Short mmCIF file of C-alpha atoms in Angstrom, two decimals:
data_model
loop_
_atom_site.label_atom_id
_atom_site.label_comp_id
_atom_site.label_asym_id
_atom_site.label_seq_id
_atom_site.Cartn_x
_atom_site.Cartn_y
_atom_site.Cartn_z
CA MET A 1 -3.54 -36.21 -0.41
CA LYS A 2 -5.41 -33.53 0.81
CA LYS A 3 -8.47 -32.65 -1.60
CA ASN A 4 -7.79 -29.54 -2.55
CA ILE A 5 -11.93 -28.32 -1.87
CA ALA A 6 -13.45 -24.90 -3.18
CA ILE A 7 -15.87 -23.29 -1.10
CA ILE A 8 -18.42 -21.20 -3.36
CA MET A 9 -20.01 -17.96 -0.71
CA GLY A 10 -21.84 -15.33 -1.30
CA GLY A 11 -23.61 -15.77 -5.00
CA TYR A 12 -26.03 -12.52 -6.96
CA SER A 13 -28.53 -12.42 -5.18
CA SER A 14 -29.89 -10.89 -1.83
CA GLU A 15 -29.04 -13.47 -0.04
CA TYR A 16 -24.91 -12.95 -0.36
CA ASN A 17 -24.32 -11.57 3.11
CA ILE A 18 -25.80 -14.67 4.45
CA SER A 19 -23.75 -16.84 2.12
CA ILE A 20 -20.68 -15.24 3.11
CA LYS A 21 -21.36 -16.43 6.86
CA SER A 22 -22.59 -20.36 5.91
CA GLY A 23 -19.54 -20.50 3.41
CA ASN A 24 -17.06 -19.20 6.46
CA VAL A 25 -18.38 -21.66 9.44
CA VAL A 26 -17.55 -24.83 6.58
CA HIS A 27 -14.45 -23.34 6.29
CA LYS A 28 -13.98 -23.33 9.54
CA TYR A 29 -15.38 -26.89 10.79
CA LEU A 30 -13.11 -28.72 7.72
CA ASP A 31 -10.82 -31.27 8.19
CA ARG A 32 -7.79 -29.68 7.76
CA GLU A 33 -5.57 -33.17 8.39
CA LYS A 34 -8.37 -34.40 4.63
CA TYR A 35 -9.28 -31.57 3.30
CA ASN A 36 -7.03 -28.17 2.20
CA PRO A 37 -10.15 -25.48 1.82
CA TYR A 38 -10.39 -22.59 -0.45
CA ARG A 39 -12.89 -19.67 -0.01
CA ILE A 40 -13.68 -18.49 -2.88
CA VAL A 41 -16.08 -15.38 -3.56
CA ILE A 42 -18.54 -15.46 -6.52
CA SER A 43 -20.00 -11.97 -7.24
CA LYS A 44 -21.58 -10.34 -9.67
CA ASP A 45 -18.21 -7.91 -11.03
CA LYS A 46 -15.72 -11.14 -9.67
CA TRP A 47 -14.78 -14.61 -8.75
CA TYR A 48 -12.13 -15.05 -6.47
CA TYR A 49 -9.93 -16.62 -3.67
CA LEU A 50 -9.94 -14.50 -0.39
CA ASP A 51 -6.64 -15.97 1.86
CA GLU A 52 -6.03 -15.87 4.79
CA LEU A 53 -4.96 -12.55 5.11
CA GLU A 54 -8.20 -11.51 3.17
CA GLN A 55 -6.40 -10.77 0.15
CA GLU A 56 -7.99 -11.24 -3.44
CA HIS A 57 -6.62 -13.43 -5.98
CA PRO A 58 -8.42 -14.06 -9.40
CA ILE A 59 -10.29 -17.07 -10.27
CA GLU A 60 -9.98 -18.50 -13.76
CA ARG A 61 -12.68 -19.33 -14.54
CA SER A 62 -11.79 -21.27 -17.72
CA ASP A 63 -11.20 -23.91 -15.36
CA PHE A 64 -11.74 -22.57 -12.05
CA SER A 65 -8.54 -22.83 -11.33
CA VAL A 66 -6.58 -20.44 -8.58
CA GLU A 67 -2.93 -19.40 -9.05
CA ILE A 68 -0.90 -18.53 -5.69
CA HIS A 69 2.19 -17.20 -5.45
CA GLY A 70 2.77 -18.27 -9.16
CA LYS A 71 1.74 -21.72 -8.54
CA LYS A 72 -2.11 -22.98 -9.70
CA ILE A 73 -4.14 -24.86 -7.91
CA GLN A 74 -6.55 -26.57 -8.69
CA PHE A 75 -9.76 -28.33 -6.81
CA ASP A 76 -11.19 -32.22 -6.40
CA CYS A 77 -14.27 -31.34 -5.21
CA VAL A 78 -16.39 -27.92 -5.22
CA PHE A 79 -18.29 -27.28 -1.53
CA ASN A 80 -21.49 -25.13 -2.74
CA ALA A 81 -22.20 -22.80 0.04
CA ILE A 82 -24.02 -20.15 -2.43
CA HIS A 83 -27.44 -19.54 -1.33
CA GLY A 84 -30.50 -18.33 -4.43
CA THR A 85 -28.85 -17.20 -8.30
CA PRO A 86 -26.19 -18.90 -9.29
CA GLY A 87 -25.41 -21.71 -7.07
CA GLU A 88 -28.89 -22.99 -6.10
CA ASP A 89 -31.21 -22.58 -9.69
CA GLY A 90 -28.80 -24.51 -11.28
CA LEU A 91 -26.14 -22.51 -12.89
CA MET A 92 -23.05 -23.18 -10.94
CA GLN A 93 -24.03 -26.84 -11.24
CA ALA A 94 -24.00 -26.67 -14.66
CA TYR A 95 -20.53 -25.13 -15.20
CA PHE A 96 -19.17 -27.39 -12.67
CA GLU A 97 -20.38 -30.60 -14.44
CA LEU A 98 -19.42 -29.07 -17.99
CA LEU A 99 -15.56 -28.26 -16.23
CA GLY A 100 -16.39 -32.41 -14.92
CA ILE A 101 -15.36 -31.57 -10.72
CA PRO A 102 -17.78 -33.12 -7.83
CA GLN A 103 -20.35 -31.32 -6.33
CA THR A 104 -22.05 -30.95 -3.34
CA SER A 105 -25.74 -30.34 -4.20
CA CYS A 106 -27.62 -31.40 -6.42
CA ASN A 107 -27.45 -31.99 -10.26
CA HIS A 108 -28.58 -28.30 -12.86
CA TYR A 109 -31.44 -29.84 -13.54
CA GLU A 110 -32.89 -30.51 -10.23
CA ALA A 111 -31.62 -27.16 -8.79
CA ALA A 112 -33.09 -25.69 -11.52
CA LEU A 113 -36.29 -27.14 -10.75
CA THR A 114 -36.36 -26.79 -6.50
CA PHE A 115 -35.67 -23.41 -6.97
CA ASN A 116 -38.25 -22.82 -9.65
CA LYS A 117 -41.57 -22.92 -7.38
CA ARG A 118 -44.26 -22.90 -9.86
CA ASP A 119 -42.19 -25.69 -11.21
CA LEU A 120 -41.27 -27.70 -8.24
CA LEU A 121 -45.15 -27.86 -8.00
CA SER A 122 -45.70 -28.75 -11.05
CA ALA A 123 -42.91 -31.41 -11.34
CA LEU A 124 -44.85 -33.10 -8.11
CA LYS A 125 -48.56 -32.89 -9.10
CA PRO A 126 -48.93 -36.01 -10.69
CA TYR A 127 -47.64 -37.09 -7.42
CA ASN A 128 -50.68 -35.63 -5.13
CA VAL A 129 -48.01 -34.36 -3.07
CA PRO A 130 -50.11 -31.83 -0.37
CA CYS A 131 -49.55 -27.68 -1.13
CA ALA A 132 -51.93 -24.44 -0.87
CA THR A 133 -53.88 -23.82 -3.74
CA SER A 134 -51.26 -21.31 -6.30
CA TYR A 135 -52.34 -18.38 -8.71
CA PHE A 136 -48.96 -17.24 -10.92
CA LEU A 137 -48.59 -14.04 -12.42
CA ASN A 138 -45.88 -12.60 -14.22
CA LYS A 139 -44.47 -9.26 -14.37
CA GLY A 140 -45.90 -7.08 -17.73
CA GLN A 141 -48.98 -9.55 -17.26
CA SER A 142 -52.53 -7.66 -16.10
CA ILE A 143 -53.45 -7.53 -12.15
CA ASP A 144 -57.35 -9.62 -11.69
CA GLU A 145 -57.52 -9.34 -8.17
CA ASP A 146 -61.30 -10.52 -8.47
CA SER A 147 -59.69 -13.54 -9.49
CA ILE A 148 -56.26 -14.05 -7.18
CA VAL A 149 -58.70 -13.75 -4.12
CA ASP A 150 -61.75 -15.54 -5.56
CA LYS A 151 -59.00 -18.59 -6.26
CA VAL A 152 -56.59 -18.24 -3.12
CA GLY A 153 -58.52 -16.69 -0.81
CA LEU A 154 -57.84 -14.38 1.91
CA PRO A 155 -55.47 -13.98 4.09
CA CYS A 156 -52.94 -15.08 0.83
CA PHE A 157 -49.44 -14.78 0.41
CA VAL A 158 -47.87 -13.00 -1.92
CA LYS A 159 -43.81 -14.58 -3.02
CA ALA A 160 -40.93 -14.34 -5.52
CA ASN A 161 -41.25 -17.33 -7.40
CA ARG A 162 -37.65 -17.45 -7.67
CA ALA A 163 -35.62 -16.68 -4.50
CA GLY A 164 -35.22 -17.51 -0.65
CA SER A 165 -34.37 -16.14 2.87
CA SER A 166 -38.31 -14.56 2.47
CA TYR A 167 -37.52 -12.01 0.14
CA GLY A 168 -40.41 -10.32 -1.34
CA VAL A 169 -42.96 -12.65 0.31
CA SER A 170 -46.29 -10.43 1.95
CA LYS A 171 -48.93 -11.63 3.74
CA VAL A 172 -52.27 -9.86 1.83
CA TYR A 173 -55.19 -9.77 4.81
CA ASP A 174 -57.43 -7.53 2.61
CA LYS A 175 -57.71 -7.15 -1.87
CA ALA A 176 -56.26 -3.44 -1.16
CA ALA A 177 -53.55 -4.57 0.05
CA LEU A 178 -52.35 -7.22 -2.88
CA ALA A 179 -51.04 -3.79 -5.22
CA ASP A 180 -48.38 -3.21 -3.14
CA ALA A 181 -47.48 -6.54 -2.11
CA ILE A 182 -47.44 -7.37 -5.82
CA GLU A 183 -44.77 -4.44 -6.80
CA SER A 184 -42.98 -5.92 -4.12
CA ALA A 185 -42.57 -8.98 -4.19
CA PHE A 186 -41.40 -7.84 -8.48
CA LYS A 187 -38.05 -6.14 -6.79
CA GLU A 188 -37.00 -10.24 -6.34
CA ASP A 189 -39.21 -11.42 -9.34
CA SER A 190 -40.01 -11.23 -12.97
CA GLN A 191 -42.56 -14.30 -11.54
CA ILE A 192 -44.75 -14.13 -8.46
CA ILE A 193 -46.54 -16.74 -6.77
CA ILE A 194 -49.19 -16.09 -4.56
CA GLU A 195 -50.61 -18.86 -2.27
CA SER A 196 -53.49 -19.90 -0.02
CA PHE A 197 -52.96 -19.56 3.95
CA LEU A 198 -52.44 -22.66 5.39
CA ASP A 199 -53.28 -22.43 9.39
CA GLY A 200 -50.92 -24.60 11.34
CA THR A 201 -48.04 -26.15 12.57
CA GLU A 202 -44.86 -25.43 10.42
CA VAL A 203 -42.00 -27.88 10.38
CA SER A 204 -38.47 -27.65 8.86
CA VAL A 205 -36.70 -31.04 7.31
CA GLY A 206 -33.18 -31.96 5.63
CA VAL A 207 -32.63 -34.25 3.48
CA ILE A 208 -29.54 -36.02 3.43
CA THR A 209 -27.22 -37.79 2.25
CA PHE A 210 -25.58 -39.83 4.82
CA ASN A 211 -22.76 -42.19 4.78
CA ASN A 212 -23.98 -43.94 1.40
CA GLU A 213 -27.98 -43.62 2.72
CA VAL A 214 -30.89 -41.21 2.57
CA THR A 215 -31.02 -39.78 5.80
CA VAL A 216 -34.46 -37.47 7.26
CA LEU A 217 -33.18 -35.56 10.12
CA PRO A 218 -35.43 -34.51 12.76
CA ALA A 219 -38.03 -31.77 12.44
CA THR A 220 -37.70 -28.26 13.74
CA GLU A 221 -40.74 -26.03 14.44
CA ILE A 222 -40.81 -23.07 13.56
CA ILE A 223 -42.70 -20.29 15.78
CA SER A 224 -42.46 -16.93 15.03
CA GLU A 225 -42.80 -13.90 16.00
CA ASN A 226 -43.57 -11.81 13.82
CA ASP A 227 -46.87 -13.23 11.02
CA PHE A 228 -44.91 -15.27 9.60
CA PHE A 229 -41.38 -17.31 9.56
CA ASP A 230 -39.72 -13.78 7.03
CA PHE A 231 -36.30 -12.73 7.60
CA GLU A 232 -36.25 -11.31 11.06
CA ALA A 233 -37.69 -14.29 11.70
CA LYS A 234 -35.08 -16.24 10.58
CA TYR A 235 -32.32 -14.47 10.65
CA LEU A 236 -32.70 -11.68 12.89
CA GLY A 237 -33.82 -14.14 16.22
CA LYS A 238 -37.82 -13.18 15.56
CA SER A 239 -38.58 -17.03 16.42
CA GLN A 240 -38.64 -19.78 18.28
CA GLU A 241 -36.96 -22.42 16.15
CA ILE A 242 -37.67 -25.79 18.27
CA THR A 243 -35.45 -28.71 17.83
CA PRO A 244 -37.57 -32.05 17.71
CA ALA A 245 -40.46 -30.42 16.37
CA ARG A 246 -43.23 -31.19 19.09
CA ILE A 247 -45.44 -33.02 17.08
CA SER A 248 -47.34 -35.96 17.46
CA GLU A 249 -45.93 -39.44 16.31
CA LYS A 250 -48.43 -40.03 13.60
CA GLN A 251 -47.05 -36.27 11.73
CA GLU A 252 -43.76 -36.82 12.45
CA SER A 253 -44.37 -39.98 10.57
CA ASN A 254 -46.32 -38.75 8.04
CA VAL A 255 -43.58 -35.44 7.14
CA ARG A 256 -40.22 -37.89 7.83
CA GLN A 257 -41.79 -40.46 4.19
CA LEU A 258 -42.87 -36.92 2.78
CA ALA A 259 -40.30 -35.09 2.94
CA GLU A 260 -37.67 -38.40 1.72
CA PHE A 261 -40.06 -39.64 -0.99
CA ILE A 262 -39.46 -36.39 -2.23
CA TYR A 263 -35.51 -36.29 -2.32
CA LYS A 264 -36.26 -39.76 -3.68
CA THR A 265 -39.07 -38.93 -6.46
CA LEU A 266 -37.24 -35.56 -7.49
CA GLY A 267 -33.57 -37.33 -7.70
CA LEU A 268 -31.92 -34.60 -5.02
CA LYS A 269 -28.64 -35.12 -3.45
CA GLY A 270 -26.31 -33.74 -0.83
CA TYR A 271 -28.65 -31.07 1.80
CA THR A 272 -32.12 -30.12 0.91
CA ARG A 273 -34.43 -28.50 3.11
CA SER A 274 -37.78 -29.20 2.97
CA GLU A 275 -41.23 -26.99 5.04
CA PHE A 276 -43.72 -28.13 5.37
CA ILE A 277 -47.37 -27.06 7.16
CA PHE A 278 -49.74 -29.26 9.09
CA ILE A 279 -53.44 -29.75 8.45
CA GLY A 280 -54.77 -32.12 10.76
CA ASP A 281 -52.08 -34.34 10.41
CA GLU A 282 -51.55 -33.53 6.77
CA PRO A 283 -48.44 -31.98 5.59
CA HIS A 284 -48.03 -29.88 2.74
CA LEU A 285 -44.96 -28.47 1.29
CA LEU A 286 -44.07 -25.32 0.99
CA GLU A 287 -40.69 -24.96 -0.65
CA ILE A 288 -37.38 -26.98 -0.94
CA ASN A 289 -33.69 -25.46 0.13
CA THR A 290 -30.92 -27.10 -2.37
CA THR A 291 -28.29 -24.81 -0.35
CA PRO A 292 -29.65 -23.99 3.10
CA GLY A 293 -27.94 -21.88 5.45
CA LEU A 294 -25.04 -23.11 7.16
CA THR A 295 -24.38 -21.27 10.01
CA GLU A 296 -24.21 -23.25 13.84
CA GLU A 297 -27.07 -20.91 14.29
CA SER A 298 -28.73 -22.60 10.89
CA LEU A 299 -32.28 -25.48 11.41
CA LEU A 300 -30.15 -27.84 8.74
CA PRO A 301 -26.58 -27.35 11.43
CA GLN A 302 -29.16 -27.79 14.17
CA GLN A 303 -31.00 -30.84 13.03
CA ALA A 304 -27.50 -32.48 12.88
CA LYS A 305 -26.73 -31.89 15.87
CA THR A 306 -30.10 -33.10 17.61
CA ALA A 307 -29.76 -35.95 15.02
CA GLY A 308 -26.23 -36.66 16.90
CA ILE A 309 -24.25 -35.56 13.59
CA THR A 310 -20.89 -33.60 14.43
CA LEU A 311 -20.82 -29.80 12.34
CA GLU A 312 -17.40 -31.61 11.12
CA GLU A 313 -18.97 -34.74 10.09
CA LEU A 314 -21.75 -33.11 8.21
CA PHE A 315 -19.57 -31.31 6.19
CA ASP A 316 -17.86 -33.97 5.90
CA SER A 317 -20.07 -36.15 4.78
CA ALA A 318 -21.01 -33.85 2.28
CA ILE A 319 -17.53 -33.54 0.60
CA VAL A 320 -16.96 -38.19 0.61
CA GLU A 321 -20.77 -38.07 -1.24
CA ALA A 322 -19.85 -35.74 -3.84
CA LEU A 323 -16.06 -37.75 -4.85
CA ARG A 324 -18.33 -41.00 -4.74
#
């Protein structure tokens, strides 16, 4: 019997359109011999199944089902392609856990933890995972620019604490620009994190569970045409993404070991993509994405291809692992 697979996409954040692209790619490449794929769009206004004629059918949220031409369809597994809230921060994961429906990303607690950059750094601190020096700020809190600069130095990065795709991120070179950067970050989140600038090679490393084994994919070297790997660099072609990364054997070994250690230590599953910057041979963690981009041009699919894993195999593996 073919499995009914709900591919959830969209979400409530600025990453809505990117998520729709990811979900459509998953829909395109899922094996029709094994699966009946359904595109499920999740938005603040409505949840609906989008059929092949682009017609909308509302989702029954009490059991996550859909009625099509008088027939109720229930799902064997959910393929999570939502970047940002509610797909990457644990909300959808908790919902599906309550309903008893398997889903492809990590569990709700781990999703919430990794989505919150401040909490993630705190959880990894006892393990001495190298990171940038950071300063935390909440909306409404008084802003002491001197204290910020004293702690993290200049230049520094001002980031929304719970956002992706480089939304709400600014690189600040002088103290006079801090206020505007902080205001911009607060448009994305009520919590922000200000980090010291790490000057080194940036790499992105995918870690997945494939054939029931934790598998570290080849690293991608990020070279941005802009001042840093911002939204334009990520999605509008303003960067070079070189897979495998042009790093030394020592650097490659160190970052692979660290990426796998973090994945296992935090109890992650499904796909993850972690970002690092090298200071010498030592990789410093920037962030972890637990529902990374899945378009043909996205980093994780690039890395899978370099490892000899096709998109069909990559997407199939996520469902197989979720159903184990």
